[in-house]
mmCIF file of C-alpha atoms in Angstrom:
data_model
loop_
_atom_site.group_PDB
_atom_site.id
_atom_site.type_symbol
_atom_site.label_atom_id
_atom_site.label_comp_id
_atom_site.label_asym_id
_atom_site.label_seq_id
_atom_site.Cartn_x
_atom_site.Cartn_y
_atom_site.Cartn_z
ATOM 1 C CA UNK R 1 -16.203 201.147 169.135
ATOM 2 C CA UNK R 2 -18.264 200.881 165.968
ATOM 3 C CA UNK R 3 -16.990 198.835 163.066
ATOM 4 C CA UNK R 4 -15.557 201.021 160.340
ATOM 5 C CA UNK R 5 -13.667 199.492 157.411
ATOM 6 C CA UNK R 6 -11.612 202.681 157.069
ATOM 7 C CA UNK R 7 -10.137 202.128 160.550
ATOM 8 C CA UNK R 8 -10.215 198.340 160.956
ATOM 9 C CA UNK R 9 -9.518 195.561 158.494
ATOM 10 C CA UNK R 10 -9.380 196.709 154.887
ATOM 11 C CA UNK R 11 -8.676 200.383 155.663
ATOM 12 C CA UNK R 12 -10.800 201.186 152.617
ATOM 13 C CA UNK R 13 -14.312 202.471 152.027
ATOM 14 C CA UNK R 14 -15.769 199.182 150.813
ATOM 15 C CA UNK R 15 -19.295 200.518 150.328
ATOM 16 C CA UNK R 16 -17.946 203.554 148.482
ATOM 17 C CA UNK R 17 -15.946 201.350 146.113
ATOM 18 C CA UNK R 18 -19.013 199.178 145.471
ATOM 19 C CA UNK R 19 -21.228 202.220 144.829
ATOM 20 C CA UNK R 20 -18.669 203.907 142.554
ATOM 21 C CA UNK R 21 -18.239 200.735 140.490
ATOM 22 C CA UNK R 22 -21.995 200.345 140.006
ATOM 23 C CA UNK R 23 -22.507 204.022 139.171
ATOM 24 C CA UNK R 24 -20.119 203.555 136.209
ATOM 25 C CA UNK R 25 -22.562 201.022 134.732
ATOM 26 C CA UNK R 26 -26.282 200.855 134.072
ATOM 27 C CA UNK R 27 -26.817 198.923 137.312
ATOM 28 C CA UNK R 28 -28.688 200.358 140.285
ATOM 29 C CA UNK R 29 -27.132 200.498 143.757
ATOM 30 C CA UNK R 30 -28.791 198.295 146.337
ATOM 31 C CA UNK R 31 -27.703 198.103 149.965
ATOM 32 C CA UNK R 32 -28.556 195.366 152.443
ATOM 33 C CA UNK R 33 -29.396 196.906 155.814
ATOM 34 C CA UNK R 34 -29.655 194.661 158.857
ATOM 35 C CA UNK R 35 -31.813 196.076 161.601
ATOM 36 C CA UNK R 36 -30.628 193.474 164.089
ATOM 37 C CA UNK R 37 -27.434 193.964 166.078
ATOM 38 C CA UNK R 38 -27.179 190.988 168.412
ATOM 39 C CA UNK R 39 -23.770 192.079 169.751
ATOM 40 C CA UNK R 40 -24.823 195.661 170.480
ATOM 41 C CA UNK R 41 -25.672 196.015 174.204
ATOM 42 C CA UNK R 42 -28.465 198.484 173.364
ATOM 43 C CA UNK R 43 -30.190 195.959 171.087
ATOM 44 C CA UNK R 44 -32.877 194.673 173.434
ATOM 45 C CA UNK R 45 -36.501 195.458 174.089
ATOM 46 C CA UNK R 46 -35.752 197.623 177.144
ATOM 47 C CA UNK R 47 -33.288 199.957 175.387
ATOM 48 C CA UNK R 48 -34.577 200.028 171.807
ATOM 49 C CA UNK R 49 -35.219 203.789 171.951
ATOM 50 C CA UNK R 50 -31.536 204.341 172.736
ATOM 51 C CA UNK R 51 -30.493 201.799 170.101
ATOM 52 C CA UNK R 52 -32.620 203.603 167.515
ATOM 53 C CA UNK R 53 -31.351 207.096 168.427
ATOM 54 C CA UNK R 54 -27.664 206.267 168.921
ATOM 55 C CA UNK R 55 -27.065 203.529 166.394
ATOM 56 C CA UNK R 56 -29.792 202.470 163.972
ATOM 57 C CA UNK R 57 -31.099 205.803 162.666
ATOM 58 C CA UNK R 58 -27.676 207.535 162.497
ATOM 59 C CA UNK R 59 -26.270 204.502 160.659
ATOM 60 C CA UNK R 60 -29.128 204.511 158.140
ATOM 61 C CA UNK R 61 -28.786 208.268 157.603
ATOM 62 C CA UNK R 62 -25.032 207.868 157.109
ATOM 63 C CA UNK R 63 -25.588 205.165 154.495
ATOM 64 C CA UNK R 64 -28.219 207.174 152.612
ATOM 65 C CA UNK R 65 -26.553 210.592 152.872
ATOM 66 C CA UNK R 66 -23.100 209.352 151.861
ATOM 67 C CA UNK R 67 -23.922 206.746 149.203
ATOM 68 C CA UNK R 68 -27.441 207.597 147.968
ATOM 69 C CA UNK R 69 -28.526 204.027 147.202
ATOM 70 C CA UNK R 70 -31.346 203.309 144.789
ATOM 71 C CA UNK R 71 -32.645 200.456 146.940
ATOM 72 C CA UNK R 72 -32.459 199.504 150.607
ATOM 73 C CA UNK R 73 -33.110 195.855 151.392
ATOM 74 C CA UNK R 74 -34.097 196.045 155.057
ATOM 75 C CA UNK R 75 -33.745 192.811 157.016
ATOM 76 C CA UNK R 76 -35.552 193.159 160.275
ATOM 77 C CA UNK R 77 -38.512 190.900 160.964
ATOM 78 C CA UNK R 78 -38.090 189.639 164.486
ATOM 79 C CA UNK R 79 -40.017 189.791 167.735
ATOM 80 C CA UNK R 80 -40.288 193.590 167.688
ATOM 81 C CA UNK R 81 -43.048 195.571 165.982
ATOM 82 C CA UNK R 82 -43.171 198.761 163.940
ATOM 83 C CA UNK R 83 -43.713 200.973 167.009
ATOM 84 C CA UNK R 84 -40.548 199.684 168.679
ATOM 85 C CA UNK R 85 -38.579 200.011 165.422
ATOM 86 C CA UNK R 86 -40.087 203.477 164.754
ATOM 87 C CA UNK R 87 -40.856 202.445 161.186
ATOM 88 C CA UNK R 88 -43.124 205.407 160.486
ATOM 89 C CA UNK R 89 -40.370 207.860 161.447
ATOM 90 C CA UNK R 90 -37.750 205.961 159.454
ATOM 91 C CA UNK R 91 -39.775 205.687 156.258
ATOM 92 C CA UNK R 92 -41.047 209.243 156.620
ATOM 93 C CA UNK R 93 -37.448 210.462 156.617
ATOM 94 C CA UNK R 94 -36.515 208.239 153.665
ATOM 95 C CA UNK R 95 -39.499 209.270 151.522
ATOM 96 C CA UNK R 96 -39.789 212.931 152.591
ATOM 97 C CA UNK R 97 -36.429 214.316 153.697
ATOM 98 C CA UNK R 98 -33.560 212.126 152.518
ATOM 99 C CA UNK R 99 -31.464 212.956 149.441
ATOM 100 C CA UNK R 100 -33.045 209.956 147.676
ATOM 101 C CA UNK R 101 -36.636 210.764 148.679
ATOM 102 C CA UNK R 102 -37.860 210.848 145.072
ATOM 103 C CA UNK R 103 -36.194 207.649 143.934
ATOM 104 C CA UNK R 104 -35.563 205.274 146.860
ATOM 105 C CA UNK R 105 -37.062 201.784 146.722
ATOM 106 C CA UNK R 106 -37.399 199.713 149.899
ATOM 107 C CA UNK R 107 -38.845 196.342 150.803
ATOM 108 C CA UNK R 108 -41.309 195.563 153.589
ATOM 109 C CA UNK R 109 -39.011 193.927 156.176
ATOM 110 C CA UNK R 110 -38.846 196.761 158.717
ATOM 111 C CA UNK R 111 -40.458 194.954 161.687
ATOM 112 C CA UNK R 112 -42.396 191.811 162.525
ATOM 113 C CA UNK R 113 -45.714 193.378 161.499
ATOM 114 C CA UNK R 114 -44.785 195.408 158.399
ATOM 115 C CA UNK R 115 -44.982 192.637 155.819
ATOM 116 C CA UNK R 116 -47.220 193.698 152.927
ATOM 117 C CA UNK R 117 -47.912 197.039 154.669
ATOM 118 C CA UNK R 118 -44.887 199.250 154.088
ATOM 119 C CA UNK R 119 -42.354 199.448 151.298
ATOM 120 C CA UNK R 120 -42.354 199.462 147.528
ATOM 121 C CA UNK R 121 -42.259 195.696 147.117
ATOM 122 C CA UNK R 122 -42.829 192.611 149.218
ATOM 123 C CA UNK R 123 -40.130 190.198 150.307
ATOM 124 C CA UNK R 124 -41.289 186.689 151.138
ATOM 125 C CA UNK R 125 -38.936 184.165 152.701
ATOM 126 C CA UNK R 126 -39.432 180.425 152.223
ATOM 127 C CA UNK R 127 -43.096 180.923 151.390
ATOM 128 C CA UNK R 128 -45.165 178.250 149.734
ATOM 129 C CA UNK R 129 -48.156 180.260 148.695
ATOM 130 C CA UNK R 130 -50.120 180.872 145.566
ATOM 131 C CA UNK R 131 -51.137 184.304 146.843
ATOM 132 C CA UNK R 132 -51.357 187.232 144.515
ATOM 133 C CA UNK R 133 -50.027 190.599 145.587
ATOM 134 C CA UNK R 134 -50.899 194.152 144.601
ATOM 135 C CA UNK R 135 -47.214 195.143 144.484
ATOM 136 C CA UNK R 136 -44.064 193.655 143.004
ATOM 137 C CA UNK R 137 -42.606 190.915 145.176
ATOM 138 C CA UNK R 138 -39.583 188.667 145.534
ATOM 139 C CA UNK R 139 -39.029 185.262 147.090
ATOM 140 C CA UNK R 140 -35.877 184.652 149.138
ATOM 141 C CA UNK R 141 -34.424 181.275 149.983
ATOM 142 C CA UNK R 142 -31.119 180.450 151.566
ATOM 143 C CA UNK R 143 -29.099 177.388 150.707
ATOM 144 C CA UNK R 144 -30.119 174.536 152.997
ATOM 145 C CA UNK R 145 -32.680 176.769 154.762
ATOM 146 C CA UNK R 146 -29.938 179.060 156.021
ATOM 147 C CA UNK R 147 -28.613 182.479 155.070
ATOM 148 C CA UNK R 148 -25.444 181.898 157.056
ATOM 149 C CA UNK R 149 -23.392 179.071 158.489
ATOM 150 C CA UNK R 150 -25.337 175.842 158.764
ATOM 151 C CA UNK R 151 -23.604 173.121 160.752
ATOM 152 C CA UNK R 152 -25.811 170.331 159.388
#
């Protein structure tokens, strides 16, 4: 059963409340979108096509169609490449068919080989480089080299 905050936990549309609050201000709406789903049985190299068709792409379309974010911060670099993640299809839909096609901004973290290739800006993580880029970029660092629980 998929997680849905309307049915489990808060019994509220948490993303909708966030989006509505931001739309009342001059702030843009940005949504973090994790490509990884370690607890989903379809999330493995052998069944990625099913994972994409049944979970990933419908979830992304739901997010975009219902909330129309200004920015999607994709978080997906791992051991799987852009062919496995169907990045071309995903970005083609976002930029050509989605309700935010003329305004959406995305980063470049759609697969392990999409850095500095796809997206409107680059997202570096823990980089120590003096490189110059031909697009806007950001640098991300977690606290204590972690973006989650760190036992040490």
